Coordinates of C-alpha atoms in Angstrom, one line a residue:
Chain A
X1 CA -65.5 227.8 -40.7
X2 CA -62.4 229.7 -39.7
X3 CA -59.1 228.1 -40.8
X4 CA -55.6 229.3 -40.0
X5 CA -52.5 228.5 -42.1
X6 CA -48.9 229.2 -41.2
X7 CA -46.0 229.3 -43.6
X8 CA -43.3 228.0 -43.4
X9 CA -43.8 225.0 -41.2
X10 CA -40.1 225.1 -40.2
X11 CA -37.4 227.7 -40.5
X12 CA -33.7 227.6 -39.7
X13 CA -31.7 230.8 -39.7
X14 CA -28.2 232.0 -38.4
X15 CA -28.1 234.2 -35.4
X16 CA -28.5 237.9 -36.0
X17 CA -30.8 237.5 -39.0
X18 CA -34.1 239.3 -39.3
X19 CA -37.0 237.0 -40.2
X20 CA -40.7 237.0 -41.0
X21 CA -43.3 234.4 -40.1
X22 CA -46.6 234.3 -42.0
X23 CA -50.1 233.6 -40.9
X24 CA -53.3 233.6 -43.0
X25 CA -56.9 233.1 -42.0
X26 CA -60.0 232.4 -44.1
X27 CA -62.7 234.5 -42.3
X28 CA -61.6 238.2 -42.1
X29 CA -64.4 239.0 -39.6
X30 CA -62.1 238.7 -36.7
X31 CA -61.9 240.8 -33.5
X32 CA -58.2 240.2 -32.9
X33 CA -55.2 237.9 -33.6
X34 CA -52.8 236.5 -31.2
X35 CA -49.2 235.3 -31.7
X36 CA -47.9 232.7 -29.2
X37 CA -44.6 231.1 -28.5
X38 CA -44.3 227.5 -27.4
X39 CA -41.1 225.8 -26.2
X40 CA -40.9 222.0 -26.6
X41 CA -43.4 220.2 -24.3
X42 CA -44.5 223.5 -22.7
X43 CA -47.5 225.7 -22.6
X44 CA -48.2 228.8 -24.7
X45 CA -46.7 232.2 -24.0
X46 CA -48.7 235.1 -25.4
X47 CA -46.4 237.4 -27.4
X48 CA -48.6 239.9 -29.0
X49 CA -52.4 240.6 -29.3
X50 CA -53.5 242.8 -32.2
X51 CA -57.0 244.2 -32.2
X52 CA -58.9 244.3 -35.5
X53 CA -58.7 248.1 -35.4
X54 CA -54.9 248.0 -35.2
X55 CA -52.4 247.6 -38.0
X56 CA -49.5 246.4 -35.9
X57 CA -48.1 245.8 -32.4
X58 CA -44.6 245.9 -31.2
X59 CA -42.9 244.3 -28.2
X60 CA -39.1 244.5 -28.0
X61 CA -37.6 242.8 -31.1
X62 CA -41.0 241.5 -32.2
X63 CA -43.4 243.3 -34.5
X64 CA -46.7 241.9 -35.7
X65 CA -48.8 243.3 -38.4
X66 CA -52.4 242.6 -39.3
X67 CA -54.2 243.0 -42.7
X68 CA -57.8 242.0 -42.1
X69 CA -59.0 242.5 -45.6
X70 CA -56.4 240.1 -47.1
X71 CA -56.6 237.7 -44.1
X72 CA -53.0 237.9 -43.3
X73 CA -50.6 238.6 -40.4
X74 CA -46.9 238.6 -40.2
X75 CA -44.6 238.3 -37.2
X76 CA -41.2 240.0 -37.7
X77 CA -38.3 239.1 -35.4
X78 CA -35.3 241.4 -35.5
X79 CA -31.8 240.3 -34.8
X80 CA -32.7 236.7 -34.0
X81 CA -31.0 234.9 -31.1
X82 CA -30.6 231.2 -30.2
X83 CA -33.1 231.8 -27.4
X84 CA -35.8 232.6 -30.0
X85 CA -35.8 229.0 -31.0
X86 CA -39.3 227.7 -30.4
X87 CA -42.6 227.1 -32.3
X88 CA -44.6 230.2 -33.1
X89 CA -48.4 229.9 -33.3
X90 CA -51.0 232.4 -34.5
X91 CA -54.6 232.2 -33.5
X92 CA -57.9 234.0 -34.1
X93 CA -61.3 233.7 -32.5
X94 CA -63.4 231.0 -34.2
X95 CA -66.7 231.6 -36.0
X96 CA -69.7 232.3 -33.8
X97 CA -67.5 233.8 -31.1
X98 CA -66.0 230.5 -30.1
X99 CA -62.5 230.4 -28.6
X100 CA -59.3 230.3 -30.6
X101 CA -58.5 228.6 -33.8
X102 CA -54.8 227.9 -34.2
X103 CA -52.4 227.4 -37.1
X104 CA -50.1 224.4 -37.0
X105 CA -47.2 226.8 -36.1
X106 CA -43.8 227.6 -37.5
X107 CA -40.9 225.8 -35.8
X108 CA -38.0 228.2 -35.7
X109 CA -34.3 227.3 -35.1
X110 CA -31.8 230.0 -34.7
X111 CA -28.2 228.7 -35.1
X112 CA -25.4 230.3 -33.1
Chain B
X1 CA -50.7 237.7 -9.9
X2 CA -50.3 233.9 -10.3
X3 CA -50.8 232.5 -13.8
X4 CA -52.9 229.6 -14.9
X5 CA -52.0 226.4 -13.2
X6 CA -52.7 222.8 -14.3
X7 CA -52.4 219.6 -12.4
X8 CA -51.0 217.1 -12.8
X9 CA -48.2 218.0 -15.2
X10 CA -47.7 214.4 -16.4
X11 CA -49.9 211.4 -16.4
X12 CA -49.6 207.9 -17.7
X13 CA -52.7 205.7 -18.1
X14 CA -53.7 202.6 -19.9
X15 CA -56.4 202.1 -22.5
X16 CA -59.9 201.9 -21.1
X17 CA -59.1 203.9 -18.0
X18 CA -60.5 207.3 -17.2
X19 CA -58.6 210.5 -16.2
X20 CA -59.4 213.8 -14.7
X21 CA -57.3 216.9 -15.3
X22 CA -57.5 220.1 -13.3
X23 CA -57.1 223.8 -14.2
X24 CA -57.0 226.8 -11.9
X25 CA -57.5 230.1 -13.8
X26 CA -55.9 233.5 -13.1
X27 CA -57.6 235.1 -10.1
X28 CA -60.7 237.0 -11.3
X29 CA -60.9 235.2 -14.6
X30 CA -64.3 233.5 -15.1
X31 CA -63.8 231.7 -18.4
X32 CA -61.8 228.5 -18.8
X33 CA -61.2 226.9 -22.1
X34 CA -59.6 223.5 -22.8
X35 CA -57.5 222.5 -25.9
X36 CA -55.9 219.3 -27.0
X37 CA -52.6 219.5 -28.8
X38 CA -51.3 216.5 -30.9
X39 CA -48.5 216.4 -33.5
X40 CA -50.9 215.5 -36.2
X41 CA -53.9 217.8 -35.5
X42 CA -52.2 220.7 -33.8
X43 CA -54.2 222.6 -31.2
X44 CA -57.9 221.9 -31.2
X45 CA -60.6 223.5 -29.0
X46 CA -62.4 221.1 -26.6
X47 CA -64.8 223.2 -24.6
X48 CA -65.2 226.5 -22.7
X49 CA -66.8 227.1 -19.3
X50 CA -68.0 230.4 -18.0
X51 CA -69.9 230.9 -14.7
X52 CA -70.1 227.1 -14.2
X53 CA -71.8 226.6 -17.6
X54 CA -70.5 225.1 -20.7
X55 CA -70.7 227.8 -23.3
X56 CA -69.0 226.4 -26.3
X57 CA -67.9 222.9 -27.4
X58 CA -65.5 221.6 -30.0
X59 CA -65.9 218.6 -32.2
X60 CA -64.9 215.9 -29.8
X61 CA -66.7 212.7 -28.7
X62 CA -68.8 212.5 -25.6
X63 CA -66.0 210.7 -23.8
X64 CA -64.6 214.2 -23.2
X65 CA -66.4 216.2 -20.6
X66 CA -65.8 218.9 -18.2
X67 CA -67.1 221.1 -15.4
X68 CA -66.5 224.3 -13.7
X69 CA -66.8 225.1 -10.0
X70 CA -68.0 228.3 -8.3
X71 CA -64.4 229.4 -7.8
X72 CA -63.9 229.1 -11.6
X73 CA -61.6 226.1 -11.3
X74 CA -62.3 223.6 -14.0
X75 CA -61.8 219.9 -14.5
X76 CA -61.9 217.9 -17.6
X77 CA -62.5 214.2 -17.7
X78 CA -61.8 211.6 -20.4
X79 CA -63.4 208.2 -20.1
X80 CA -62.5 205.0 -21.8
X81 CA -59.1 206.2 -22.8
X82 CA -57.8 205.4 -26.3
X83 CA -54.3 205.5 -27.6
X84 CA -55.2 208.5 -29.7
X85 CA -56.0 210.5 -26.6
X86 CA -52.3 210.9 -25.9
X87 CA -51.7 214.6 -26.1
X88 CA -50.8 217.8 -24.3
X89 CA -54.0 219.2 -22.8
X90 CA -53.9 223.0 -22.3
X91 CA -56.3 225.2 -20.5
X92 CA -56.6 228.9 -20.9
X93 CA -58.4 231.5 -18.9
X94 CA -59.8 234.9 -19.7
X95 CA -61.7 237.5 -17.7
X96 CA -64.9 237.2 -19.9
X97 CA -66.2 234.8 -22.4
X98 CA -63.4 233.9 -24.9
X99 CA -63.5 235.2 -28.4
X100 CA -64.2 238.8 -29.4
X101 CA -61.7 241.1 -27.9
X102 CA -60.7 238.8 -25.1
X103 CA -57.1 237.7 -24.6
X104 CA -56.5 234.2 -23.4
X105 CA -53.8 233.1 -21.0
X106 CA -52.5 229.6 -21.1
X107 CA -51.3 227.2 -18.5
X108 CA -48.3 224.9 -18.8
X109 CA -50.4 221.9 -19.9
X110 CA -50.8 218.3 -18.8
X111 CA -49.0 215.7 -20.8
X112 CA -51.2 212.6 -21.0
X113 CA -49.7 209.3 -22.3
X114 CA -52.1 206.4 -22.9
X115 CA -50.4 203.0 -23.1

């Protein structure tokens, strides 16, 4: 059964700092991994989708890497801004081709 | 292209009542998945519908059910509401069956409060 863990659960950084969010998964036989952003009480916004054949994906100040063999992904945020404050979730397809299994998320606060 | 829409956005019910939530997927998407999000359990998969058929089901009691219409719109129903059903209910759509190499797109959610 696929399980996803995100560390840390919460993170507070000053504006301008570079930061890394971590995601690990137990079953490395995944097709892809998605990173999402969720603002309080809102739905999920897809940030990056990494296919299993890819090592990383970039979008603006965000860079996500994937190491299938070790069951890990990282989300790197460069030059953080207060507007980046949100909960970041990673998710992978479940075992048996079921839809997504999510981590509990990392709650990020960027202090101006 | 319009995103995934969910109605209503907020709902307050009392224990024992039933509720129906609606989800309209992105045009052309045939798969709709439903998730429940609570502070304690995080995001958990409820079920997935594709071409009007339930294709996958999560570990939830039979009080939770759903259906999909020929236009791919989906509804989920929760009967005999319990306090623990208070949650944010999210639906997601994708062009094909979820999983594999298929990206999912999420709606804004319906916040259900059970009193």
